mmCIF file of C-alpha atoms in Angstrom:
data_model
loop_
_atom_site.group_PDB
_atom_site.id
_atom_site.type_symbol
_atom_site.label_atom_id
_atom_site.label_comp_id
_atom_site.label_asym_id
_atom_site.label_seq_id
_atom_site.Cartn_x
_atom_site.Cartn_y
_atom_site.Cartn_z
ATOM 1 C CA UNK A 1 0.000 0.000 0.000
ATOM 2 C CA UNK A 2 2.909 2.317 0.682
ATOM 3 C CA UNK A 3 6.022 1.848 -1.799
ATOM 4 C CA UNK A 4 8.225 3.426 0.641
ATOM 5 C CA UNK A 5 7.153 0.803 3.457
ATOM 6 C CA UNK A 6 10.127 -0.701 5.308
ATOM 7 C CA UNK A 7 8.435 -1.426 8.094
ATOM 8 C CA UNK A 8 6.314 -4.323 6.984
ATOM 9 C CA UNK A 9 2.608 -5.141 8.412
ATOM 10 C CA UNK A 10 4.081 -2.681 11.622
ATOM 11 C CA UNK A 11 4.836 0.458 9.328
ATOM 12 C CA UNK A 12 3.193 3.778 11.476
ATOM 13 C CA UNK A 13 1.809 5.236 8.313
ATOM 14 C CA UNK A 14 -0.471 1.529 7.766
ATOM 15 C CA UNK A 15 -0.767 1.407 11.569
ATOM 16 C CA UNK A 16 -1.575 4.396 13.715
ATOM 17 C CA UNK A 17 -0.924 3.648 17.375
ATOM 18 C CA UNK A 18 -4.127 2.799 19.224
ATOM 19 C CA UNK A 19 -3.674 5.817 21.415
ATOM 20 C CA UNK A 20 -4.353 7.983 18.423
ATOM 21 C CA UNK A 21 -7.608 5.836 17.704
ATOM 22 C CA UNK A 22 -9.234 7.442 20.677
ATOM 23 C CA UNK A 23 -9.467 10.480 18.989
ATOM 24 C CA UNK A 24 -10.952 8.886 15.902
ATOM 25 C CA UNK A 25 -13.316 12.126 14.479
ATOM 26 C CA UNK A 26 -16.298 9.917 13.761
ATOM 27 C CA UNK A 27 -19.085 8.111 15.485
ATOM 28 C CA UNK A 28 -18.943 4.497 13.348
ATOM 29 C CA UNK A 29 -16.556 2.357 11.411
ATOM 30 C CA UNK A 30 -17.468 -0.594 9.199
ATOM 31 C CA UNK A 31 -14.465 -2.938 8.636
ATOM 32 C CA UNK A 32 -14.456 -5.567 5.746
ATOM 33 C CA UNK A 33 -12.142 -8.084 5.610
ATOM 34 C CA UNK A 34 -11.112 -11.269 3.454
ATOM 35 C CA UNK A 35 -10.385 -14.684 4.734
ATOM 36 C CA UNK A 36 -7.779 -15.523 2.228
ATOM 37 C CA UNK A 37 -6.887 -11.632 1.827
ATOM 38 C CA UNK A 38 -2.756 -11.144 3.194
ATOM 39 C CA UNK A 39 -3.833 -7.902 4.803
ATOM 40 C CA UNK A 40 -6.506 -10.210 7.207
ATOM 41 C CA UNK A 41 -4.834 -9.762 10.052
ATOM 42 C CA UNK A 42 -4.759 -5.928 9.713
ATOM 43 C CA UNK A 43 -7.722 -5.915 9.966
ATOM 44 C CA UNK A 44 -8.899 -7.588 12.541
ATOM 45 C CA UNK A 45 -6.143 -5.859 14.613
ATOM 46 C CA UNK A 46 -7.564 -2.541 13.775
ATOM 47 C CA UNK A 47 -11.000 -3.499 15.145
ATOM 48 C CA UNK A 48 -9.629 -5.112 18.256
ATOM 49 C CA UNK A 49 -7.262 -2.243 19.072
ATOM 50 C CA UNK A 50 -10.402 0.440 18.062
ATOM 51 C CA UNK A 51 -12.413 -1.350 20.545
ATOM 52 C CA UNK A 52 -9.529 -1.136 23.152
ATOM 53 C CA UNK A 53 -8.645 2.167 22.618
ATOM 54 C CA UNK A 54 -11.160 4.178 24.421
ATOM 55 C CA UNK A 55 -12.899 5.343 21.595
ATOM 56 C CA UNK A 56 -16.801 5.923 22.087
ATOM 57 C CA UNK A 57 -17.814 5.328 18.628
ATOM 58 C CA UNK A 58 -19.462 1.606 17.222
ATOM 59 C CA UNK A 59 -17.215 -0.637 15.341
ATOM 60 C CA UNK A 60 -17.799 -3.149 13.458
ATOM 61 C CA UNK A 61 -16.602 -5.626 10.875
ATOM 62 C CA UNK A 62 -17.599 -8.095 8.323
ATOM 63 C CA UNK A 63 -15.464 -11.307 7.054
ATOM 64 C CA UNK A 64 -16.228 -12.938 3.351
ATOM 65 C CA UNK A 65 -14.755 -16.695 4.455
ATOM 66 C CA UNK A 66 -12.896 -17.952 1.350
ATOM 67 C CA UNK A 67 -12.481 -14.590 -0.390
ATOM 68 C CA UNK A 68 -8.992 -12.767 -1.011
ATOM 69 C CA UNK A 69 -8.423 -9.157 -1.716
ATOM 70 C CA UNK A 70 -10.414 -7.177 -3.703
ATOM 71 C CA UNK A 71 -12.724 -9.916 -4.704
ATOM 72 C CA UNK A 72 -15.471 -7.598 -5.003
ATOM 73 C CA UNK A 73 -14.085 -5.835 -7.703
ATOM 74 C CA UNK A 74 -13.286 -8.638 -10.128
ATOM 75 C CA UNK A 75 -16.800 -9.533 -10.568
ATOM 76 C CA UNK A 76 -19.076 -7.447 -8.892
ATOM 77 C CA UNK A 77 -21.911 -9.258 -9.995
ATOM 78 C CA UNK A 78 -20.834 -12.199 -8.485
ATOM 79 C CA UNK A 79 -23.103 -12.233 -5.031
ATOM 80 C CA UNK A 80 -20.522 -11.987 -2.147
ATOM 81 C CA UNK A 81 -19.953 -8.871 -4.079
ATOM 82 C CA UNK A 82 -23.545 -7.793 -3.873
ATOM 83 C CA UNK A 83 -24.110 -8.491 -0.354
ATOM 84 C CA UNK A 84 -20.704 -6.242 0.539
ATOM 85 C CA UNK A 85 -21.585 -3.375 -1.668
ATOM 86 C CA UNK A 86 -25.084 -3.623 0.036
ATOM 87 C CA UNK A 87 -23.745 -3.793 3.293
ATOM 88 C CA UNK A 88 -21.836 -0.652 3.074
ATOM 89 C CA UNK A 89 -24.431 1.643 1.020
ATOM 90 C CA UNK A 90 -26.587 0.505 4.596
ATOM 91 C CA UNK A 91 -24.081 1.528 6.675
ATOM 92 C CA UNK A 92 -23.960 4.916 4.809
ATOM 93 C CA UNK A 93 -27.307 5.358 4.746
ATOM 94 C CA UNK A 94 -27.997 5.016 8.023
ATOM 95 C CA UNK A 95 -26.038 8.497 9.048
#
């Protein structure tokens, strides 16, 4: 994501420290994740350390099982694809 990135998965600019997520400016985050997708773990981290951090807002995330990255955008018709485009135009409806 970063082609300067020498810090791997732990690089600051991929991975704020959860101190700074308490200040998150917003009320809701909706996190989607692959199984088979590298960045996974990200993630998942990112929710659990969002829910640690002392932020008041909702969190929370979605995993497609047996997907990788991006799968939504090879074949958007396909209807994994569906349900995760219609799961976010809810979510950004609802505010």
């Amino acid at each position: 994501m970063c082609p300067t990135n020498i810090g791997g998965l732990e690089d600051p600019r991929l991975k704020p420290p959860a101190r700074d997520l308490s200040r998150l400016g917003c009320e809701r985050v909706l996190i989607f994740v692959a199984e088979k997708d590298h960045l996974n773990v990200v993630g998942k981290n990112y929710y659990e350390e969002l829910k640690r951090s002392g932020w008041q807002g909702s969190v929370e995330i979605v995993e497609n099982f047996g997907e990788d990255h991006c799968f939504h955008l090879h074949n958007p018709n396909y209807s994994k694809a569906v349900e995760l485009t219609n799961t976010f135009v809810t979510f950004i409806k609802e505010h």
